[in-house]
Coordinates of C-alpha atoms in Angstrom, one line a residue:
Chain A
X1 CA -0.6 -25.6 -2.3
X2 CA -3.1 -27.3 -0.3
X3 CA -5.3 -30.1 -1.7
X4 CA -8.8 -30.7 -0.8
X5 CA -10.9 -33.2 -2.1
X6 CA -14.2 -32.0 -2.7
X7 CA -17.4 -33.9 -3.9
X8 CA -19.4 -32.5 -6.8
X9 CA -22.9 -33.0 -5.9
X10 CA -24.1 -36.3 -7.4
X11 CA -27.7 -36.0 -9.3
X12 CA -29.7 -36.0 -6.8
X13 CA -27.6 -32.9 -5.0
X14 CA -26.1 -34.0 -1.9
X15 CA -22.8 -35.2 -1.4
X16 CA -20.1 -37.0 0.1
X17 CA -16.8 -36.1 1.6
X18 CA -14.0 -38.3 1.6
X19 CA -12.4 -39.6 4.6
X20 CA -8.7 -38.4 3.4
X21 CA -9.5 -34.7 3.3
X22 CA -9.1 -32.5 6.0
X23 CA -10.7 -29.3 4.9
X24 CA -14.5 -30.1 3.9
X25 CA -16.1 -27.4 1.4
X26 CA -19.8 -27.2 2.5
X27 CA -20.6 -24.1 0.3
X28 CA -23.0 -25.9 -1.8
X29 CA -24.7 -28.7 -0.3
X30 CA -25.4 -30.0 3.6
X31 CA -24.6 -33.3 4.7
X32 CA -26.2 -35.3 7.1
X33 CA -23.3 -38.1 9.0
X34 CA -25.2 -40.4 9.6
X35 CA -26.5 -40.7 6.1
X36 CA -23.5 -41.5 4.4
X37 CA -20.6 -44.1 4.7
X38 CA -17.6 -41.8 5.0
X39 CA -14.9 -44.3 4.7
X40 CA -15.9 -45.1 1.1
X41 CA -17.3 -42.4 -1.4
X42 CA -20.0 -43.9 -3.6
X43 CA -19.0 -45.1 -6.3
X44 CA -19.8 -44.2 -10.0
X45 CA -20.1 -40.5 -8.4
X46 CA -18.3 -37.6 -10.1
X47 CA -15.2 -36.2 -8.3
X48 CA -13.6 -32.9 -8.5
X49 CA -10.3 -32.0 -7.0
X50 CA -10.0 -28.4 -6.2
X51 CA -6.7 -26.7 -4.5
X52 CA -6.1 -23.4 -3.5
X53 CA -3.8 -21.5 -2.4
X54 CA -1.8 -21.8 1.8
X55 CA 0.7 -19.4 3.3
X56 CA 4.7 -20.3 2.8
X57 CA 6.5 -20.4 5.3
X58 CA 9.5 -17.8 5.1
X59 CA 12.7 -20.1 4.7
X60 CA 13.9 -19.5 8.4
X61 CA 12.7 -19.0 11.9
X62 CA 10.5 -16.1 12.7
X63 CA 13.2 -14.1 15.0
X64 CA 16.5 -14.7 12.5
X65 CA 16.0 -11.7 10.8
X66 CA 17.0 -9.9 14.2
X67 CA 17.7 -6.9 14.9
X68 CA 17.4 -6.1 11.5
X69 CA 13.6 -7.1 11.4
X70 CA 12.2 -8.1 14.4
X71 CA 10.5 -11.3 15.3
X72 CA 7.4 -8.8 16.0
X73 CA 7.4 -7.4 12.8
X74 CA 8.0 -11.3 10.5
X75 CA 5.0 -12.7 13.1
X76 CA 2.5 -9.6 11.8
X77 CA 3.4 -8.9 8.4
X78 CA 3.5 -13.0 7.2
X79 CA 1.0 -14.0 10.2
X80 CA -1.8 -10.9 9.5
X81 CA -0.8 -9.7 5.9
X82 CA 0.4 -12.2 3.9
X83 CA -1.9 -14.5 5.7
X84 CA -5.2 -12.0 5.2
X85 CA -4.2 -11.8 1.4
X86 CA -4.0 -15.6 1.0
X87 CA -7.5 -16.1 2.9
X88 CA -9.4 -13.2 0.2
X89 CA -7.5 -14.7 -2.8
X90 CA -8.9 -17.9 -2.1
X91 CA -12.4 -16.6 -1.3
X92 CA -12.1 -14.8 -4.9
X93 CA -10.8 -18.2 -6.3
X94 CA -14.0 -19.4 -5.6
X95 CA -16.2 -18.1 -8.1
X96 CA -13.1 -16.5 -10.1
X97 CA -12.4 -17.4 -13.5
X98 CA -8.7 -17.4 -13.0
X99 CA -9.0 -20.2 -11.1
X100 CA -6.3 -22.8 -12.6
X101 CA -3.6 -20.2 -13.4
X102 CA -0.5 -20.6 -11.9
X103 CA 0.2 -18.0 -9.4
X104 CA 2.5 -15.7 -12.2
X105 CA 0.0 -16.2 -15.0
X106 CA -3.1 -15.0 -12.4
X107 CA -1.0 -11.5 -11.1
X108 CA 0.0 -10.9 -15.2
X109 CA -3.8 -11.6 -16.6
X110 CA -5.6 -9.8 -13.7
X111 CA -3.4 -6.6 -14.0
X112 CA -4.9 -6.4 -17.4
X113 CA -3.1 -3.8 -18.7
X114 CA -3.6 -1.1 -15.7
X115 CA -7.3 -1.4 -15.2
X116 CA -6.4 -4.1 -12.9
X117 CA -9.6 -6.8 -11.9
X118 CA -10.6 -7.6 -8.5
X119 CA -8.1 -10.7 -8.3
X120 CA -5.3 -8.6 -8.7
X121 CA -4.0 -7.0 -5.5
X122 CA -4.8 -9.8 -3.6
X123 CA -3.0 -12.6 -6.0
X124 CA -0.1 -10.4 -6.3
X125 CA 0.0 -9.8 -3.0
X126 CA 0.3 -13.1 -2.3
X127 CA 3.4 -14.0 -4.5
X128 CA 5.1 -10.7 -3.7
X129 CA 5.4 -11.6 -0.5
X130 CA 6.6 -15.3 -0.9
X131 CA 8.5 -13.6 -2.7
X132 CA 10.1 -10.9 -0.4
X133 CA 10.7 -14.0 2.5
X134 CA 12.9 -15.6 0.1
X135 CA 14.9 -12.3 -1.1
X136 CA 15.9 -12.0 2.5
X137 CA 18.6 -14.5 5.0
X138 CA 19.5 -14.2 7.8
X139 CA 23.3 -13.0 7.5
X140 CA 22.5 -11.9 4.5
X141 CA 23.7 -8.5 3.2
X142 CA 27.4 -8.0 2.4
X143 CA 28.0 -8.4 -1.4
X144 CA 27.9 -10.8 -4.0
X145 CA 30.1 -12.6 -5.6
X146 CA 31.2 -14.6 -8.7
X147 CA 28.6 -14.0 -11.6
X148 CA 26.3 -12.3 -9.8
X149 CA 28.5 -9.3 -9.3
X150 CA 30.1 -9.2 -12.2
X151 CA 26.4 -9.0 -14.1
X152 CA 25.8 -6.3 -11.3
X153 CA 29.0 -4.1 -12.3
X154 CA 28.4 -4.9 -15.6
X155 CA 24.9 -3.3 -15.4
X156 CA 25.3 -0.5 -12.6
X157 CA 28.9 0.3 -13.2
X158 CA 29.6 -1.0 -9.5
X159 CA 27.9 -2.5 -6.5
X160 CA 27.6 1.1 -4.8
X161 CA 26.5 3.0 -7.4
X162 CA 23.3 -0.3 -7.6
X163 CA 22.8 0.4 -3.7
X164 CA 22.7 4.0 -4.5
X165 CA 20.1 3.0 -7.1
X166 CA 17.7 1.0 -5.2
X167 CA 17.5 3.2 -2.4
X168 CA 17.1 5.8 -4.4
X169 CA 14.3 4.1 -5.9
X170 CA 12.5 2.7 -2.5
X171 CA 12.5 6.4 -0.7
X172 CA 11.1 7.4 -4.2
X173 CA 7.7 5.8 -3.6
X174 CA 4.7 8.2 -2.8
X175 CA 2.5 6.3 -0.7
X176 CA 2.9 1.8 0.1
X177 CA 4.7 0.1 -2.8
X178 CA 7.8 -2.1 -3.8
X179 CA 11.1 -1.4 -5.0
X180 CA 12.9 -3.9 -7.3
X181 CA 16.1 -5.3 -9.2
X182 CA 14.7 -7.2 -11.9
X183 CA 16.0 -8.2 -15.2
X184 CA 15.0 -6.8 -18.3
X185 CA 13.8 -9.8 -20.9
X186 CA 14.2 -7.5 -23.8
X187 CA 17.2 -5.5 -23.1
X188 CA 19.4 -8.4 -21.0
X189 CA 20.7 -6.5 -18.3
X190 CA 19.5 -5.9 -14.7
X191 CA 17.5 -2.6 -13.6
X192 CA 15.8 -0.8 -10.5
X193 CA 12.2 0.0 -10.5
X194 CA 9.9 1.2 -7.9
X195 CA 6.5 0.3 -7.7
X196 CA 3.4 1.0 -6.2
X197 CA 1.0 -0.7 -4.0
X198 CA 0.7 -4.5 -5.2
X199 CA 2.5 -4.2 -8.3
X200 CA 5.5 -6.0 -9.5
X201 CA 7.9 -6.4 -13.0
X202 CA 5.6 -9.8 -13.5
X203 CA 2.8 -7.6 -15.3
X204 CA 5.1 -5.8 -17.5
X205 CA 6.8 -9.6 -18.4
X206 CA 10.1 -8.9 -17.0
X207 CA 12.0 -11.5 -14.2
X208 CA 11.9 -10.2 -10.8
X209 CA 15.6 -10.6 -9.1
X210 CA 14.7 -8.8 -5.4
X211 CA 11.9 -7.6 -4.1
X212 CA 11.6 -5.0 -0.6
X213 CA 8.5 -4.6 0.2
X214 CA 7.8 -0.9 0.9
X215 CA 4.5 -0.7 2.6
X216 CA 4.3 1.4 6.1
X217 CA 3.8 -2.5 7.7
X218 CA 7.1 -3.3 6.8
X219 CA 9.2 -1.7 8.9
X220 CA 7.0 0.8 10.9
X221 CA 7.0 -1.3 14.2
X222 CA 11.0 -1.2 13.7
X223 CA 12.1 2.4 12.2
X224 CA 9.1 4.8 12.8
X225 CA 9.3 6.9 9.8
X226 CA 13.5 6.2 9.2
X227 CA 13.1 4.5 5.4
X228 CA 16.0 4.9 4.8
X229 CA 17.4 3.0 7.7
X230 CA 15.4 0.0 6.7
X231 CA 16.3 0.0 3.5
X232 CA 20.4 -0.2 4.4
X233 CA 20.2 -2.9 6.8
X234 CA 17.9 -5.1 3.7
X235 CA 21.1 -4.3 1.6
X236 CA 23.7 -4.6 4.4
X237 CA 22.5 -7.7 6.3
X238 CA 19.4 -9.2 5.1
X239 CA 19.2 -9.5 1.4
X240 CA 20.3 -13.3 -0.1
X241 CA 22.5 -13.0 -2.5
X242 CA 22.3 -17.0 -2.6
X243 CA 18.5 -16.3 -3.9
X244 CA 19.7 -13.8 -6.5
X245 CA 22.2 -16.2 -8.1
X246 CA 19.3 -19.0 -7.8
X247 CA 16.9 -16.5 -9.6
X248 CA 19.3 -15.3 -12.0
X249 CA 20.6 -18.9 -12.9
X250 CA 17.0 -20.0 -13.6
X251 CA 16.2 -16.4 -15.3
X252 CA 19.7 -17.4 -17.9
X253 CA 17.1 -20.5 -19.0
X254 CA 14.5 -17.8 -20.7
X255 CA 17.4 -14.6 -21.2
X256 CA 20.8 -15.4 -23.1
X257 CA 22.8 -13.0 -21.4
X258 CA 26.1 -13.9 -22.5
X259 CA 29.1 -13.5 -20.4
X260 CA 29.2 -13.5 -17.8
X261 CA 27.8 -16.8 -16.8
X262 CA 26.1 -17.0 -13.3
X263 CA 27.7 -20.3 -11.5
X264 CA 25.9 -23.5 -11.5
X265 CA 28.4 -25.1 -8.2
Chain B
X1 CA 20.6 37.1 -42.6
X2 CA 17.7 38.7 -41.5
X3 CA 15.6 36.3 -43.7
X4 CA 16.8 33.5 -41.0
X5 CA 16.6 35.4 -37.9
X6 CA 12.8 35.7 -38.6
X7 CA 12.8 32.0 -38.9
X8 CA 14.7 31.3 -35.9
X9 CA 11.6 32.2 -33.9
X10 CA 11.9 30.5 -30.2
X11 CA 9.0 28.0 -29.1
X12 CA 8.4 30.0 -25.7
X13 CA 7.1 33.1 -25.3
X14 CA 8.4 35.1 -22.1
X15 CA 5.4 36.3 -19.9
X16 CA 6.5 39.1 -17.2
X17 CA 4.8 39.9 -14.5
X18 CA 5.0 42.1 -11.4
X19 CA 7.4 40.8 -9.2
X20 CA 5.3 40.1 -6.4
X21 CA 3.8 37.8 -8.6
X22 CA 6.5 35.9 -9.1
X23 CA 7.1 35.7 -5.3
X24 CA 7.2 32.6 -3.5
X25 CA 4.8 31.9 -0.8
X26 CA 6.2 28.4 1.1
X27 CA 4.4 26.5 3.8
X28 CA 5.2 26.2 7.6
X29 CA 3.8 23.0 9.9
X30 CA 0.9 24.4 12.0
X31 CA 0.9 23.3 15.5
X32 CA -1.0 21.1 16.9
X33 CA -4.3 22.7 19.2
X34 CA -3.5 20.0 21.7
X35 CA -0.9 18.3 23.5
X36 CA 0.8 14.7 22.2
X37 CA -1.0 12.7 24.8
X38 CA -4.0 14.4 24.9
X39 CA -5.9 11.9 22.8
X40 CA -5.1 9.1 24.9
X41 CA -6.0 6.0 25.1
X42 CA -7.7 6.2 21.5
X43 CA -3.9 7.5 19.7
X44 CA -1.3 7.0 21.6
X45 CA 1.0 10.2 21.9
X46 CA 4.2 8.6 20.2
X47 CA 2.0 8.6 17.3
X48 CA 0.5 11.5 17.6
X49 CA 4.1 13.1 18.0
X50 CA 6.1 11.0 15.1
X51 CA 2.8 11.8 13.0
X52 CA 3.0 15.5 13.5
X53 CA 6.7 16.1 13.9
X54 CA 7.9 13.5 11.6
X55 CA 5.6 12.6 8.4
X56 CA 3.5 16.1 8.0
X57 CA 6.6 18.0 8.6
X58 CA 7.9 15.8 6.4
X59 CA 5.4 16.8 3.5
X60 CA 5.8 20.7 4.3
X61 CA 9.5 20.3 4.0
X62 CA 9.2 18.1 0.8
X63 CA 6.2 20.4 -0.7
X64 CA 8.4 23.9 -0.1
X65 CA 11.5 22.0 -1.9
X66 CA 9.3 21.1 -4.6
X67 CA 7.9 24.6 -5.0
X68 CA 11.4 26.2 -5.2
X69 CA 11.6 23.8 -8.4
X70 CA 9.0 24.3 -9.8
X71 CA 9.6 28.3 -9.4
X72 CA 13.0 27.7 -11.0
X73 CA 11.5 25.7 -13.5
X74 CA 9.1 27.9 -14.5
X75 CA 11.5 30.7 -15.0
X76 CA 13.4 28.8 -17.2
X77 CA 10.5 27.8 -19.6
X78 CA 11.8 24.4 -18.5
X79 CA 8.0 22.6 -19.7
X80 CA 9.6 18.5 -19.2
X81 CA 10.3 20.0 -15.6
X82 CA 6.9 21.7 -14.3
X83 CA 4.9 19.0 -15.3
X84 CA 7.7 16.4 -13.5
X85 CA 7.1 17.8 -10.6
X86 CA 3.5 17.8 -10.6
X87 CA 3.2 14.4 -8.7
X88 CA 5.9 15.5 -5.8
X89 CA 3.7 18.6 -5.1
X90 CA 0.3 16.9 -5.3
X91 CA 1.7 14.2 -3.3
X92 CA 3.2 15.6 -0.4
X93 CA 0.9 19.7 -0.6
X94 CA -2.1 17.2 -0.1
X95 CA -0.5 15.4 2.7
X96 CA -0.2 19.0 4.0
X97 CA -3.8 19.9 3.6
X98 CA -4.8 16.8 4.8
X99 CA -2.9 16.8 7.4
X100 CA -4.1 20.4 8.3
X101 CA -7.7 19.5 8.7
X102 CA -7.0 16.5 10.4
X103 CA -5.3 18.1 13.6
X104 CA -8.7 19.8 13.4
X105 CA -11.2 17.1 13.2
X106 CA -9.5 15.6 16.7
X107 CA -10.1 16.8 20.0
X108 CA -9.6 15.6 23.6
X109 CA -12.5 13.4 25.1
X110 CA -11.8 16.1 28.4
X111 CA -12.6 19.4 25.7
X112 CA -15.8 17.8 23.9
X113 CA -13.9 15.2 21.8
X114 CA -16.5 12.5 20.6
X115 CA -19.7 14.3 21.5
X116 CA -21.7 13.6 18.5
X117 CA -22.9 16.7 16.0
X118 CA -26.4 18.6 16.9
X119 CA -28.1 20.9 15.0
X120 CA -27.9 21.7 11.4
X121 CA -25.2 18.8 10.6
X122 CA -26.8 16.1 12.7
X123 CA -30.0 16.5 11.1
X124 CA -28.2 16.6 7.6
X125 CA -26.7 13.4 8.5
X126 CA -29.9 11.9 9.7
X127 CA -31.4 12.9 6.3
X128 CA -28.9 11.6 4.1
X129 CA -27.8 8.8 6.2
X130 CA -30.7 7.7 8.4
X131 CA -29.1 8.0 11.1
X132 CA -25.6 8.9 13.1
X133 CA -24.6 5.1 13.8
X134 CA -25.4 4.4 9.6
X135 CA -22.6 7.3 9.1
X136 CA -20.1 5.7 11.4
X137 CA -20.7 2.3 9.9
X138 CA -20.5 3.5 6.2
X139 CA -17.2 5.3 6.8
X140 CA -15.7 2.9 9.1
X141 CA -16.6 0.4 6.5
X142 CA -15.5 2.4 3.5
X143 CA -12.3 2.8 5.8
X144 CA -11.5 -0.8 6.4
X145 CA -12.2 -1.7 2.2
X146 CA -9.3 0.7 1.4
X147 CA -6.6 -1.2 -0.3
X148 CA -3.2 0.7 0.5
X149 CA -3.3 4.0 1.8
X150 CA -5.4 7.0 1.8
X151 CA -8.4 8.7 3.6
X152 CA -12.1 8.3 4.7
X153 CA -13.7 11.7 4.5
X154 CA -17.4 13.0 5.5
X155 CA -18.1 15.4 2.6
X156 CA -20.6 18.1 1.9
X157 CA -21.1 18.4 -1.8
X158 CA -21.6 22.2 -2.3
X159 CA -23.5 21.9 -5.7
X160 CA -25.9 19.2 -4.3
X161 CA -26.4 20.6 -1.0
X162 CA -25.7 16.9 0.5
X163 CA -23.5 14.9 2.6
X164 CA -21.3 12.4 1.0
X165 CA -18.4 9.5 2.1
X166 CA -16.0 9.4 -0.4
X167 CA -12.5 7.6 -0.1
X168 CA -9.1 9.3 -1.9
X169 CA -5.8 7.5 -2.1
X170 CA -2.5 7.8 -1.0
X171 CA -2.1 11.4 -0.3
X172 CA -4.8 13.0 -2.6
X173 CA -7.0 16.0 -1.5
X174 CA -10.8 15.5 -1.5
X175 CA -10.9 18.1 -4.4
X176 CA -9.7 15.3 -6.9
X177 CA -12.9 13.5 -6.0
X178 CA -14.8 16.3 -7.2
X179 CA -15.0 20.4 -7.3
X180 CA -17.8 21.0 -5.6
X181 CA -16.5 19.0 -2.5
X182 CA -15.6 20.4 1.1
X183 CA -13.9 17.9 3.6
X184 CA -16.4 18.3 7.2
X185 CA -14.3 15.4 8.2
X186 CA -11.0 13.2 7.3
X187 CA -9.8 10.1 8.6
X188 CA -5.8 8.9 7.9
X189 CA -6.3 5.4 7.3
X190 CA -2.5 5.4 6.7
X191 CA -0.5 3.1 8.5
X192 CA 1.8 5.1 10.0
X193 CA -1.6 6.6 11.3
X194 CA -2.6 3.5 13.9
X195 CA 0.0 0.6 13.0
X196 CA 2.3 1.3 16.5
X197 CA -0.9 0.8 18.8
X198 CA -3.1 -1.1 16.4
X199 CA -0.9 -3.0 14.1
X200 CA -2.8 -4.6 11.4
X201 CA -5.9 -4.2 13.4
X202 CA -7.6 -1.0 11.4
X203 CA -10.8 -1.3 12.1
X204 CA -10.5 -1.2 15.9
X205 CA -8.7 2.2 14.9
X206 CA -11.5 3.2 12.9
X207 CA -14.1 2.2 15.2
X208 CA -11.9 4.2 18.6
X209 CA -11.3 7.5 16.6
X210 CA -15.0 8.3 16.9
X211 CA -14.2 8.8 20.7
X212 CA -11.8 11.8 19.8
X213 CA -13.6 13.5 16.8
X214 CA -14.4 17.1 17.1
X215 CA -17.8 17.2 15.6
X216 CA -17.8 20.8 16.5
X217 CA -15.5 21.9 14.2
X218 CA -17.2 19.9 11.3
X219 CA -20.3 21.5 12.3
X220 CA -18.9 25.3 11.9
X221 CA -17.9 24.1 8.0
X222 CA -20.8 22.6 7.3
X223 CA -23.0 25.3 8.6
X224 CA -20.5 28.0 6.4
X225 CA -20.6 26.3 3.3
X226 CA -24.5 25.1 3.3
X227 CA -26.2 28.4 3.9

């Protein structure tokens, strides 16, 4: 999140920034410099602090994904994607009346039920992808272990037949989506889902556990047309199962799901 | 006994037809009237050969498997099954008739590629559009707005007797944007379409493909469908 400190207009309509912010919002009013004392804002004036939304940065240097995901491929998809969605959500956030939600609550109340509102791809966009950065490590891959895979063969039967599952499920999609393991609130036990487009388990209220993105952008620069490539090295060297047992051990907080217990240490 | 035979009656009905009927027709990639390179600098011929060879024979392949199922399906009475497989033939017979008319709609700079349309269709456009350049900008425009994937098409709407842009997603023919449509002119906005030369960059696709459009061929439609 980045803060700016804006100035509400005072009475007579012009305004003042503050020295401490960097990012000045000029939308509504012009100032003159040399009107106005910059050091100080006036005081007795009304102040409103308005943040919006900046790009994460994925939890690792842009070229550690290699060769599994290029440096290429990170630098365009969270420089030019990710980035692009953050810029238009906040231009929405403007004048949007889902300004104030967190992130989550935005991507759930803009779905609205399947007739999704303007906010929607663009906010969901935005936390899929944080998302998807921290579903991936580099030497990631291999399996998981402790309470994570024993909730795993609990739910799938056995680690294969869950790879099976979700790749499966991501060469499934028809046209750019997401495929994910997420845990089911209702029932208490771990699923695969595909997706399309912008769409996530957050707008049918379940807990997101990993998330691939999908979308041509992906991997196109790396595999061509060879899904299913991609897809195996995500399972085989990228995905964190240290983010999974995070994610699961703060989903345990909202779903009892009994034995097994995912390890705190 | 014969009481609850008569009751036992069976929910489907077997219809028989003629065998030829019953026959199924499958669908074969059609070549491409040009060479791999031949649209460069505007596509580069790696796409133009992992976009022909790859993804649309990808969605014949896909669309004949899907047919055989359905054919099997529908012998069987199997109702759950034809209508499950209604997305995986819409989906990948329209990338096939996409597809189709866009190898069609390109054509080398060196054979007339990019020359804009005369006669009947460039005065249609001038009448509907105000002018050629407003039609470029509208569907590069249109083009660039499209979340996801799918198509920018120049339509001529048969009942109406006008020209239309109209977007479709993912792999949808222009039919599901109305009956009375007839695509003059597609436009893969796709990734897999640009993303190796252009990367994110889709409007500097949009605004090069103009360079290799084959207004020709657009003209022949339009001048078939609106007399």
């Amino acid at each position: 999140m980045v803060l700016q400190l804006v100035m509400a207009p005072n009475w007579c309509g012009c305004g003042v920034a503050s020295a401490n912010s960097t990012k000045i919002s000029t939308n509504a009013f012009k100032m003159s410099s040399n009107r106005f004392n910059f050091s100080k804002p006036y005081p007795g004036r009304a102040y409103r602090v308005t943040a919006y939304y900046s790009l994460t940065t994925p939890p690792y240097e842009l070229d550690a994904l290699e060769p599994y995901m290029s440096k290429r491929t990170v630098e365009i998809h969270w420089g030019k994607h990710h980035n692009e969605h953050v810029e238009r959500l906040n231009k929405h956030l403007k004048t949007s009346a889902f300004y104030g939600h967190t992130l989550e609550e935005m991507v759930k109340a803009t779905y609205n039920n399947g007739s999704p509102l303007v906010e929607f791809n663009d906010s969901s966009s935005v936390w899929s992808h944080d998302f998807f950065w921290e579903s991936m490590q580099p030497n990631g891959g291999s399996m998981p272990k402790g309470g994570v895979l024993d909730q795993i063969e609990k739910d799938f039967g056995t680690f294969t037949n869950f790879k099976d599952e979700f790749t499966f499920a991501a060469l499934s999609i028809f046209g750019p989506g997401w495929v994910w393991l997420y845990l089911k609130k209702n029932e208490r036990k771990l699923a695969v889902a595909p997706t399309q487009n912008a769409i996530s388990p957050l707008v049918w209220g379940d807990i997101p556990i990993i998330g691939l993105d999908m979308w041509e952008h992906a991997y196109y620069l790396d595999y061509k047309d060879d899904r299913s490539a991609y897809v195996n090295n995500f399972l085989d060297h990228l995905v964190s199962w240290h983010s999974v047992m995070v994610r699961m051990m703060r989903a345990e907080a909202f779903v009892n799901l009994g034995e097994p217990k995912i390890p705190v240490a | 006994m014969a009481l609850l035979r008569s009751i036992a009656i069976s929910s489907n009905k077997t219809i028989t037809l003629a065998p030829s009927a019953r026959a199924l027709t499958t669908t074969t990639l059609p070549p491409l009237p040009y060479s791999y390179d031949a649209l460069e600098p505007v596509i580069s011929g790696e796409i133009m050969m992992l976009h022909h060879q790859k993804h649309h024979q990808t969605y014949v392949t896909n669309y004949n498997s899907a047919l055989e199922l359905l054919h099997t399906a529908m012998d069987k009475g199997d109702v759950s099954a034809v209508v499950g497989l209604q997305s995986a033939v819409k989906f990948n017979g329209g990338g096939h008739i996409n597809h189709s008319i866009f190898w069609k709609n390109l054509r080398p700079v060196n054979a007339g590629g990019g020359e804009p349309p005369h006669k009947k269709l460039g005065w249609q456009i001038d009448t509907d559009f105000g002018s050629f350049n407003a039609l470029i900008s509208k569907m590069n425009a249109e083009g660039a707005a499209l979340q996801g994937s799918g198509w920018v098409w120049l339509a001529f709407d048969k009942e109406l007797k006008r020209l239309k842009v109209e977007t479709t997603a993912n792999q949808d023919p222009l039919v599901t944007k109305g009956a009375t449509l007839v695509p003059l002119l597609g436009i893969d906005v796709w990734e897999h379409a640009y993303y190796l030369q252009y990367k994110n960059v889709k409007l500097e696709y949009l605004k090069n493909i103009w360079k290799v459009i084959n207004w020709e061929y657009a003209g022949e439609v339009y001048e078939k469908e609106a007399q």
